[in-house]
Tab-separated table of C-alpha atoms in Angstrom:
chain	number	residue	atom	x	y	z
A	1	UNK	CA	53.474	-5.752	-12.801
A	2	UNK	CA	54.135	-8.513	-15.355
A	3	UNK	CA	51.214	-9.326	-17.662
A	4	UNK	CA	50.225	-13.010	-17.555
A	5	UNK	CA	48.036	-14.652	-20.196
A	6	UNK	CA	47.520	-17.632	-17.890
A	7	UNK	CA	46.064	-15.502	-15.081
A	8	UNK	CA	43.893	-13.614	-17.563
A	9	UNK	CA	42.432	-16.830	-18.980
A	10	UNK	CA	41.716	-18.139	-15.480
A	11	UNK	CA	39.889	-14.918	-14.557
A	12	UNK	CA	37.823	-14.952	-17.765
A	13	UNK	CA	36.922	-18.593	-17.236
A	14	UNK	CA	35.841	-17.822	-13.684
A	15	UNK	CA	33.615	-14.990	-14.866
A	16	UNK	CA	31.861	-17.252	-17.349
A	17	UNK	CA	31.047	-19.668	-14.540
A	18	UNK	CA	29.424	-17.041	-12.314
A	19	UNK	CA	25.674	-17.553	-11.803
A	20	UNK	CA	23.535	-15.355	-14.039
A	21	UNK	CA	20.833	-13.288	-12.348
A	22	UNK	CA	17.602	-13.993	-14.186
A	23	UNK	CA	15.405	-11.866	-11.973
A	24	UNK	CA	12.975	-9.713	-13.912
A	25	UNK	CA	12.835	-6.011	-13.259
A	26	UNK	CA	10.108	-6.305	-10.625
A	27	UNK	CA	11.294	-9.480	-8.967
A	28	UNK	CA	9.707	-12.288	-10.997
A	29	UNK	CA	11.991	-15.070	-12.145
A	30	UNK	CA	12.245	-16.039	-15.776
A	31	UNK	CA	11.243	-19.679	-15.575
A	32	UNK	CA	11.033	-22.510	-18.044
A	33	UNK	CA	7.304	-23.187	-18.334
A	34	UNK	CA	5.781	-26.437	-19.564
A	35	UNK	CA	2.989	-26.034	-22.113
A	36	UNK	CA	-0.334	-27.201	-20.710
A	37	UNK	CA	-4.004	-27.206	-21.576
A	38	UNK	CA	-6.449	-25.194	-19.429
A	39	UNK	CA	-7.124	-26.871	-16.081
A	40	UNK	CA	-10.572	-27.467	-14.595
A	41	UNK	CA	-10.820	-28.863	-11.059
A	42	UNK	CA	-14.323	-29.509	-9.727
A	43	UNK	CA	-13.636	-32.078	-6.981
A	44	UNK	CA	-10.830	-33.543	-4.891
A	45	UNK	CA	-10.548	-36.382	-7.396
A	46	UNK	CA	-9.328	-33.973	-10.070
A	47	UNK	CA	-6.375	-33.071	-7.832
A	48	UNK	CA	-4.927	-36.576	-7.770
A	49	UNK	CA	-2.981	-36.034	-11.000
A	50	UNK	CA	-0.917	-33.309	-9.341
A	51	UNK	CA	2.012	-33.608	-6.967
A	52	UNK	CA	1.246	-33.419	-3.235
A	53	UNK	CA	-1.077	-34.969	-0.684
A	54	UNK	CA	-3.484	-32.102	-0.048
A	55	UNK	CA	-2.340	-31.345	3.501
A	56	UNK	CA	-1.205	-27.946	4.739
A	57	UNK	CA	2.412	-29.150	4.782
A	58	UNK	CA	2.165	-30.835	1.355
A	59	UNK	CA	-0.574	-29.137	-0.656
A	60	UNK	CA	-1.445	-30.286	-4.121
A	61	UNK	CA	0.816	-28.345	-6.452
A	62	UNK	CA	0.097	-26.783	-9.835
A	63	UNK	CA	3.426	-25.321	-10.864
A	64	UNK	CA	5.515	-24.146	-13.789
A	65	UNK	CA	2.829	-24.297	-16.483
A	66	UNK	CA	2.329	-22.154	-19.569
A	67	UNK	CA	-1.396	-22.010	-20.281
A	68	UNK	CA	-2.699	-20.085	-23.260
A	69	UNK	CA	-6.372	-20.137	-24.237
A	70	UNK	CA	-8.842	-17.943	-26.069
A	71	UNK	CA	-12.080	-19.674	-25.059
A	72	UNK	CA	-11.896	-20.643	-21.360
A	73	UNK	CA	-10.342	-19.947	-17.984
A	74	UNK	CA	-6.675	-20.688	-17.549
A	75	UNK	CA	-7.148	-22.510	-14.219
A	76	UNK	CA	-10.599	-23.078	-12.715
A	77	UNK	CA	-11.028	-24.516	-9.193
A	78	UNK	CA	-14.249	-25.202	-7.283
A	79	UNK	CA	-15.716	-27.479	-4.595
A	80	UNK	CA	-12.493	-28.963	-3.230
A	81	UNK	CA	-11.649	-29.683	0.403
A	82	UNK	CA	-7.869	-30.066	0.133
A	83	UNK	CA	-5.025	-27.572	0.341
A	84	UNK	CA	-3.872	-26.313	-3.053
A	85	UNK	CA	-0.903	-24.226	-4.189
A	86	UNK	CA	-0.887	-22.617	-7.652
A	87	UNK	CA	2.636	-21.349	-8.226
A	88	UNK	CA	4.974	-20.060	-10.932
A	89	UNK	CA	2.529	-20.339	-13.826
A	90	UNK	CA	2.355	-18.170	-16.936
A	91	UNK	CA	-1.266	-17.753	-17.999
A	92	UNK	CA	-2.573	-15.943	-21.063
A	93	UNK	CA	-6.328	-16.523	-20.988
A	94	UNK	CA	-9.009	-14.531	-22.733
A	95	UNK	CA	-11.359	-15.124	-19.815
A	96	UNK	CA	-10.099	-15.101	-16.215
A	97	UNK	CA	-6.579	-16.481	-15.876
A	98	UNK	CA	-7.204	-18.056	-12.441
A	99	UNK	CA	-10.741	-18.496	-11.089
A	100	UNK	CA	-11.422	-20.037	-7.657
A	101	UNK	CA	-14.889	-20.331	-6.118
A	102	UNK	CA	-16.824	-22.232	-3.466
A	103	UNK	CA	-13.868	-23.599	-1.510
A	104	UNK	CA	-14.667	-23.735	2.203
A	105	UNK	CA	-12.098	-26.217	3.520
A	106	UNK	CA	-8.346	-26.262	3.144
A	107	UNK	CA	-6.340	-23.254	2.016
A	108	UNK	CA	-5.801	-21.909	-1.483
A	109	UNK	CA	-2.458	-20.210	-2.168
A	110	UNK	CA	-1.853	-18.394	-5.447
A	111	UNK	CA	1.792	-17.328	-5.668
A	112	UNK	CA	4.316	-16.021	-8.189
A	113	UNK	CA	2.080	-16.303	-11.240
A	114	UNK	CA	1.910	-14.066	-14.295
A	115	UNK	CA	-1.697	-13.476	-15.367
A	116	UNK	CA	-2.385	-11.207	-18.306
A	117	UNK	CA	-4.351	-10.470	-21.444
A	118	UNK	CA	-7.793	-11.542	-20.219
A	119	UNK	CA	-9.301	-9.565	-23.065
A	120	UNK	CA	-12.910	-10.754	-22.995
A	121	UNK	CA	-15.471	-8.431	-21.443
A	122	UNK	CA	-14.990	-8.401	-17.662
A	123	UNK	CA	-11.874	-10.577	-17.952
A	124	UNK	CA	-9.650	-10.587	-14.866
A	125	UNK	CA	-6.221	-11.836	-13.937
A	126	UNK	CA	-7.204	-13.582	-10.684
A	127	UNK	CA	-10.716	-13.898	-9.270
A	128	UNK	CA	-11.730	-15.606	-6.018
A	129	UNK	CA	-15.380	-15.950	-5.004
A	130	UNK	CA	-17.038	-17.423	-1.878
A	131	UNK	CA	-13.899	-19.006	-0.454
A	132	UNK	CA	-12.324	-19.287	3.006
A	133	UNK	CA	-8.604	-19.012	3.723
A	134	UNK	CA	-7.024	-17.565	0.604
A	135	UNK	CA	-3.476	-16.241	0.101
A	136	UNK	CA	-2.660	-14.265	-3.055
A	137	UNK	CA	0.925	-13.074	-3.132
A	138	UNK	CA	3.800	-12.155	-5.440
A	139	UNK	CA	1.682	-12.272	-8.597
A	140	UNK	CA	1.951	-10.069	-11.663
A	141	UNK	CA	-1.433	-9.162	-13.197
A	142	UNK	CA	-1.475	-6.769	-16.128
A	143	UNK	CA	-3.247	-5.847	-19.368
A	144	UNK	CA	-6.498	-7.518	-18.326
A	145	UNK	CA	-9.763	-6.173	-19.726
A	146	UNK	CA	-11.234	-5.642	-16.258
A	147	UNK	CA	-9.338	-5.911	-12.969
A	148	UNK	CA	-6.010	-7.409	-12.054
A	149	UNK	CA	-7.249	-9.187	-8.900
A	150	UNK	CA	-10.830	-9.516	-7.599
A	151	UNK	CA	-11.809	-11.177	-4.309
A	152	UNK	CA	-15.387	-11.145	-3.035
A	153	UNK	CA	-17.614	-12.942	-0.502
A	154	UNK	CA	-14.570	-14.447	1.227
A	155	UNK	CA	-13.217	-14.959	4.744
A	156	UNK	CA	-9.588	-14.805	5.927
A	157	UNK	CA	-7.841	-13.222	2.962
A	158	UNK	CA	-4.205	-12.178	2.585
A	159	UNK	CA	-3.270	-10.177	-0.528
A	160	UNK	CA	0.413	-9.328	-0.437
A	161	UNK	CA	3.182	-8.066	-2.693
A	162	UNK	CA	1.272	-8.258	-5.964
A	163	UNK	CA	1.955	-6.000	-8.945
A	164	UNK	CA	-1.154	-4.966	-10.865
A	165	UNK	CA	-0.861	-2.492	-13.708
A	166	UNK	CA	-2.410	-1.418	-17.008
A	167	UNK	CA	-5.676	-3.198	-16.242
A	168	UNK	CA	-8.926	-1.878	-17.701
A	169	UNK	CA	-10.609	-1.704	-14.291
A	170	UNK	CA	-9.141	-1.670	-10.796
A	171	UNK	CA	-5.719	-2.947	-9.921
A	172	UNK	CA	-7.129	-4.898	-6.956
A	173	UNK	CA	-10.813	-4.961	-5.980
A	174	UNK	CA	-12.116	-6.642	-2.819
A	175	UNK	CA	-15.691	-6.678	-1.550
A	176	UNK	CA	-17.730	-8.282	1.214
A	177	UNK	CA	-14.766	-9.793	3.017
A	178	UNK	CA	-14.270	-10.472	6.697
A	179	UNK	CA	-10.713	-10.424	8.019
A	180	UNK	CA	-8.625	-8.924	5.222
A	181	UNK	CA	-4.937	-8.018	5.067
A	182	UNK	CA	-3.614	-6.078	2.056
A	183	UNK	CA	0.104	-5.439	2.366
A	184	UNK	CA	2.915	-4.300	0.064
A	185	UNK	CA	0.974	-4.312	-3.206
A	186	UNK	CA	1.753	-2.008	-6.130
A	187	UNK	CA	-1.128	-0.842	-8.321
A	188	UNK	CA	-0.361	1.660	-11.043
A	189	UNK	CA	-1.505	2.808	-14.472
A	190	UNK	CA	-4.893	1.102	-14.115
A	191	UNK	CA	-7.875	2.702	-15.855
A	192	UNK	CA	-9.948	2.938	-12.664
A	193	UNK	CA	-8.820	2.725	-9.043
A	194	UNK	CA	-5.609	1.235	-7.804
A	195	UNK	CA	-7.406	-0.371	-4.832
A	196	UNK	CA	-11.123	-0.773	-4.205
A	197	UNK	CA	-12.492	-1.975	-0.848
A	198	UNK	CA	-16.234	-2.391	-0.365
A	199	UNK	CA	-18.161	-3.905	2.534
A	200	UNK	CA	-15.052	-4.951	4.462
A	201	UNK	CA	-14.866	-5.923	8.132
A	202	UNK	CA	-11.559	-6.044	10.010
A	203	UNK	CA	-9.042	-4.907	7.398
A	204	UNK	CA	-5.433	-3.763	7.542
A	205	UNK	CA	-4.133	-1.922	4.487
A	206	UNK	CA	-0.395	-1.400	4.914
A	207	UNK	CA	2.580	-0.369	2.772
A	208	UNK	CA	0.748	-0.328	-0.562
A	209	UNK	CA	1.580	1.983	-3.460
A	210	UNK	CA	-1.146	3.323	-5.760
A	211	UNK	CA	0.056	5.690	-8.434
A	212	UNK	CA	-0.946	7.077	-11.822
A	213	UNK	CA	-4.326	5.338	-11.826
A	214	UNK	CA	-6.997	6.862	-14.047
A	215	UNK	CA	-9.477	7.596	-11.276
A	216	UNK	CA	-8.978	7.409	-7.500
A	217	UNK	CA	-5.898	5.850	-6.019
A	218	UNK	CA	-8.073	4.076	-3.425
A	219	UNK	CA	-11.817	3.847	-2.753
A	220	UNK	CA	-12.986	2.575	0.638
A	221	UNK	CA	-16.750	2.100	0.684
A	222	UNK	CA	-19.075	0.912	3.459
A	223	UNK	CA	-16.105	-0.469	5.378
A	224	UNK	CA	-15.730	0.290	9.081
A	225	UNK	CA	-12.591	0.113	11.183
A	226	UNK	CA	-10.078	-0.080	8.340
A	227	UNK	CA	-6.475	0.503	9.436
A	228	UNK	CA	-4.781	2.392	6.599
A	229	UNK	CA	-1.076	2.957	7.329
A	230	UNK	CA	2.222	3.576	5.539
A	231	UNK	CA	0.676	3.721	2.077
A	232	UNK	CA	1.910	5.859	-0.807
A	233	UNK	CA	-0.889	7.421	-2.863
A	234	UNK	CA	0.378	9.684	-5.613
A	235	UNK	CA	-0.351	11.151	-9.030
A	236	UNK	CA	-3.806	9.625	-9.455
A	237	UNK	CA	-6.323	11.052	-11.920
A	238	UNK	CA	-8.900	12.071	-9.321
A	239	UNK	CA	-8.683	11.856	-5.532
A	240	UNK	CA	-5.942	10.046	-3.704
A	241	UNK	CA	-8.318	8.228	-1.335
A	242	UNK	CA	-12.114	8.510	-1.330
A	243	UNK	CA	-13.822	7.329	1.856
A	244	UNK	CA	-17.529	6.639	1.351
A	245	UNK	CA	-20.015	5.625	4.069
A	246	UNK	CA	-17.229	4.304	6.295
A	247	UNK	CA	-16.757	4.924	10.014
A	248	UNK	CA	-13.947	4.630	12.561
A	249	UNK	CA	-11.154	4.117	10.060
A	250	UNK	CA	-7.610	5.019	11.016
A	251	UNK	CA	-5.218	6.851	8.657
A	252	UNK	CA	-1.608	7.230	9.783
A	253	UNK	CA	1.859	7.568	8.210
A	254	UNK	CA	0.513	7.785	4.655
A	255	UNK	CA	1.821	9.919	1.808
A	256	UNK	CA	-0.782	11.689	-0.346
A	257	UNK	CA	1.111	13.424	-3.120
A	258	UNK	CA	0.310	15.146	-6.422
A	259	UNK	CA	-3.170	13.722	-6.822
A	260	UNK	CA	-5.303	15.761	-9.212
A	261	UNK	CA	-7.959	16.564	-6.607
A	262	UNK	CA	-7.999	16.018	-2.844
A	263	UNK	CA	-5.408	13.771	-1.288
A	264	UNK	CA	-8.107	12.385	1.039
A	265	UNK	CA	-11.855	12.966	0.712
A	266	UNK	CA	-14.570	11.918	3.203
A	267	UNK	CA	-18.220	12.023	2.152
A	268	UNK	CA	-21.220	12.983	4.286
A	269	UNK	CA	-21.745	9.440	5.603
A	270	UNK	CA	-18.347	9.153	7.280
A	271	UNK	CA	-18.136	9.422	11.058
A	272	UNK	CA	-15.437	9.077	13.695
A	273	UNK	CA	-12.461	8.553	11.403
A	274	UNK	CA	-9.010	9.544	12.664
A	275	UNK	CA	-6.421	11.137	10.397
A	276	UNK	CA	-3.021	12.226	11.682
A	277	UNK	CA	0.721	11.880	11.050
A	278	UNK	CA	0.139	11.866	7.272
A	279	UNK	CA	1.912	13.913	4.586
A	280	UNK	CA	-0.185	15.932	2.126
A	281	UNK	CA	1.982	17.299	-0.673
A	282	UNK	CA	0.917	19.141	-3.836
A	283	UNK	CA	-2.593	17.713	-4.061
A	284	UNK	CA	-4.824	20.088	-6.031
A	285	UNK	CA	-1.442	21.657	-6.899
A	286	UNK	CA	-1.495	22.980	-3.313
A	287	UNK	CA	-3.770	25.791	-4.538
A	288	UNK	CA	-6.519	24.983	-2.017
A	289	UNK	CA	-7.134	22.666	0.914
A	290	UNK	CA	-5.639	19.272	0.136
A	291	UNK	CA	-8.340	17.314	1.981
A	292	UNK	CA	-12.131	17.302	2.109
A	293	UNK	CA	-14.466	16.365	4.964
A	294	UNK	CA	-18.235	16.332	4.564
A	295	UNK	CA	-18.840	13.887	7.404
A	296	UNK	CA	-19.444	14.109	11.126
A	297	UNK	CA	-17.011	13.858	14.014
A	298	UNK	CA	-13.924	13.023	11.996
A	299	UNK	CA	-10.682	13.892	13.770
A	300	UNK	CA	-7.756	15.402	11.873
A	301	UNK	CA	-5.254	15.492	14.721
A	302	UNK	CA	-4.349	13.652	17.885
A	303	UNK	CA	-5.360	16.364	20.292
A	304	UNK	CA	-3.974	14.550	23.325
A	305	UNK	CA	-0.464	14.412	21.852
A	306	UNK	CA	-0.962	17.595	19.806
A	307	UNK	CA	-0.026	15.846	16.553
A	308	UNK	CA	-1.711	16.531	13.228
A	309	UNK	CA	-0.647	16.150	9.600
A	310	UNK	CA	1.963	17.766	7.397
A	311	UNK	CA	0.576	20.129	4.732
A	312	UNK	CA	3.044	21.621	2.299
A	313	UNK	CA	0.789	24.669	1.757
A	314	UNK	CA	0.340	25.500	5.438
A	315	UNK	CA	1.916	28.944	4.896
A	316	UNK	CA	2.889	29.469	8.499
A	317	UNK	CA	-0.624	29.207	9.933
A	318	UNK	CA	-1.091	27.582	13.323
A	319	UNK	CA	-4.036	25.471	12.117
A	320	UNK	CA	-5.113	24.005	8.772
A	321	UNK	CA	-8.662	24.274	7.494
A	322	UNK	CA	-10.135	21.176	5.854
A	323	UNK	CA	-12.494	21.898	2.980
A	324	UNK	CA	-16.062	20.576	3.175
A	325	UNK	CA	-19.360	20.865	5.008
A	326	UNK	CA	-17.919	19.474	8.253
A	327	UNK	CA	-15.715	22.584	8.600
A	328	UNK	CA	-13.003	20.426	10.160
A	329	UNK	CA	-9.618	21.723	11.248
A	330	UNK	CA	-6.223	20.194	11.794
A	331	UNK	CA	-5.438	21.864	15.098
A	332	UNK	CA	-1.811	20.761	15.252
A	333	UNK	CA	-0.339	20.685	11.732
A	334	UNK	CA	3.166	19.298	11.555
A	335	UNK	CA	6.319	20.758	10.111
A	336	UNK	CA	8.991	18.873	8.255
A	337	UNK	CA	11.848	17.418	10.264
A	338	UNK	CA	14.326	19.792	8.655
A	339	UNK	CA	12.030	22.731	9.401
A	340	UNK	CA	11.632	21.515	12.958
A	341	UNK	CA	15.408	21.213	13.299
A	342	UNK	CA	15.792	24.767	11.970
A	343	UNK	CA	13.227	25.981	14.488
A	344	UNK	CA	15.022	24.182	17.304
A	345	UNK	CA	18.337	25.701	16.208
A	346	UNK	CA	16.742	29.150	16.216
A	347	UNK	CA	15.278	28.543	19.662
A	348	UNK	CA	18.657	27.321	20.909
A	349	UNK	CA	20.416	30.352	19.419
A	350	UNK	CA	17.925	32.743	21.023
A	351	UNK	CA	18.270	31.008	24.387
A	352	UNK	CA	22.081	31.235	24.198
A	353	UNK	CA	21.918	34.936	23.339
A	354	UNK	CA	19.434	35.558	26.131
A	355	UNK	CA	21.621	33.674	28.630
A	356	UNK	CA	24.670	35.668	27.531
A	357	UNK	CA	22.818	38.963	27.946
A	358	UNK	CA	21.529	37.913	31.357
A	359	UNK	CA	25.036	36.954	32.453
A	360	UNK	CA	26.423	40.238	31.107
A	361	UNK	CA	23.753	42.180	32.990
A	362	UNK	CA	24.563	40.264	36.166
A	363	UNK	CA	28.292	41.061	36.071
A	364	UNK	CA	27.709	44.636	34.942
A	365	UNK	CA	25.565	45.225	38.001
A	366	UNK	CA	27.494	43.011	40.411
A	367	UNK	CA	28.422	45.877	42.743
A	368	UNK	CA	24.834	47.041	43.028
A	369	UNK	CA	23.654	43.497	43.641
A	370	UNK	CA	26.263	43.078	46.385
A	371	UNK	CA	25.102	46.328	47.990
A	372	UNK	CA	21.482	45.199	48.031
A	373	UNK	CA	22.450	41.808	49.437
A	374	UNK	CA	24.251	43.501	52.321
A	375	UNK	CA	21.207	45.613	53.114
A	376	UNK	CA	18.985	42.529	53.084
């Protein structure tokens, strides 16, 4: 092959023109922010300076701002009736970075913001209070004195795909909410819980990851009927999930792994909760039961389908005893897929050997069998 300087220069020029990927390590874009003073919106009139018309299709838009303040909120919103989108802002506020309260009409969407360093006492990244129809998604909240995200006394709330870490309180805390969806959030290295849910009605908690938090991975308190599925709860300082005074919750397809104490703990005011198809691995270092039940009538297996949970310290027993005053039992503990496949292979091998022996016996005694058939 003949070396060509012309082709080499063309290739190098093409490489320099390729688009550069500016995505941050956890998916947030490095944007050019415009410096801006703290924003206070107390009526619809205050929204008129922003782009948009306030409809669902064209909400008022607060976007691309760099707000830094040591003596106020970054963005404060109250008493509006229009739709508002707060997006792609970088907020370093000593108090709460974004604070929304008393919004009962329209929809508030808080998306793709970075909220950090709320270092005053009880400072939070995002706080929403007494508001209907709120969407909080794709935000990064870290190094706040208290919690990353707090939502309370609200209705119709979606909290999705947020990253909350190194906060002095909880990663995400929600309380007294009706109709809540918490999906695909990551909460790690927070001083308290990764997720806190208190006084919730109609909640789905799906595909969240809570790891390395200082206390529990998740606390669910006085919340009935919570659907808790496909979550990863690992390496938390106390229990993986603590269920307190909550009934008829549903735990399925979750991973509870390497939490310091129980993977899942139910107190004495929990009744009728269902727990099956979950993995419990190395909680309490697998030295004792990995779950605790002090409640009444909680079910640790689907007895109709004979499906329980996987326990890595089952030790070949046919049932798994749950620690606690309820004296509950997983009647149908699961085995790993690879272990199940090994068992099936063994069963198949035994059946083949048995069939071979039966066939051998048949041919070895063919003459006798023929004799008996003639007599009959």
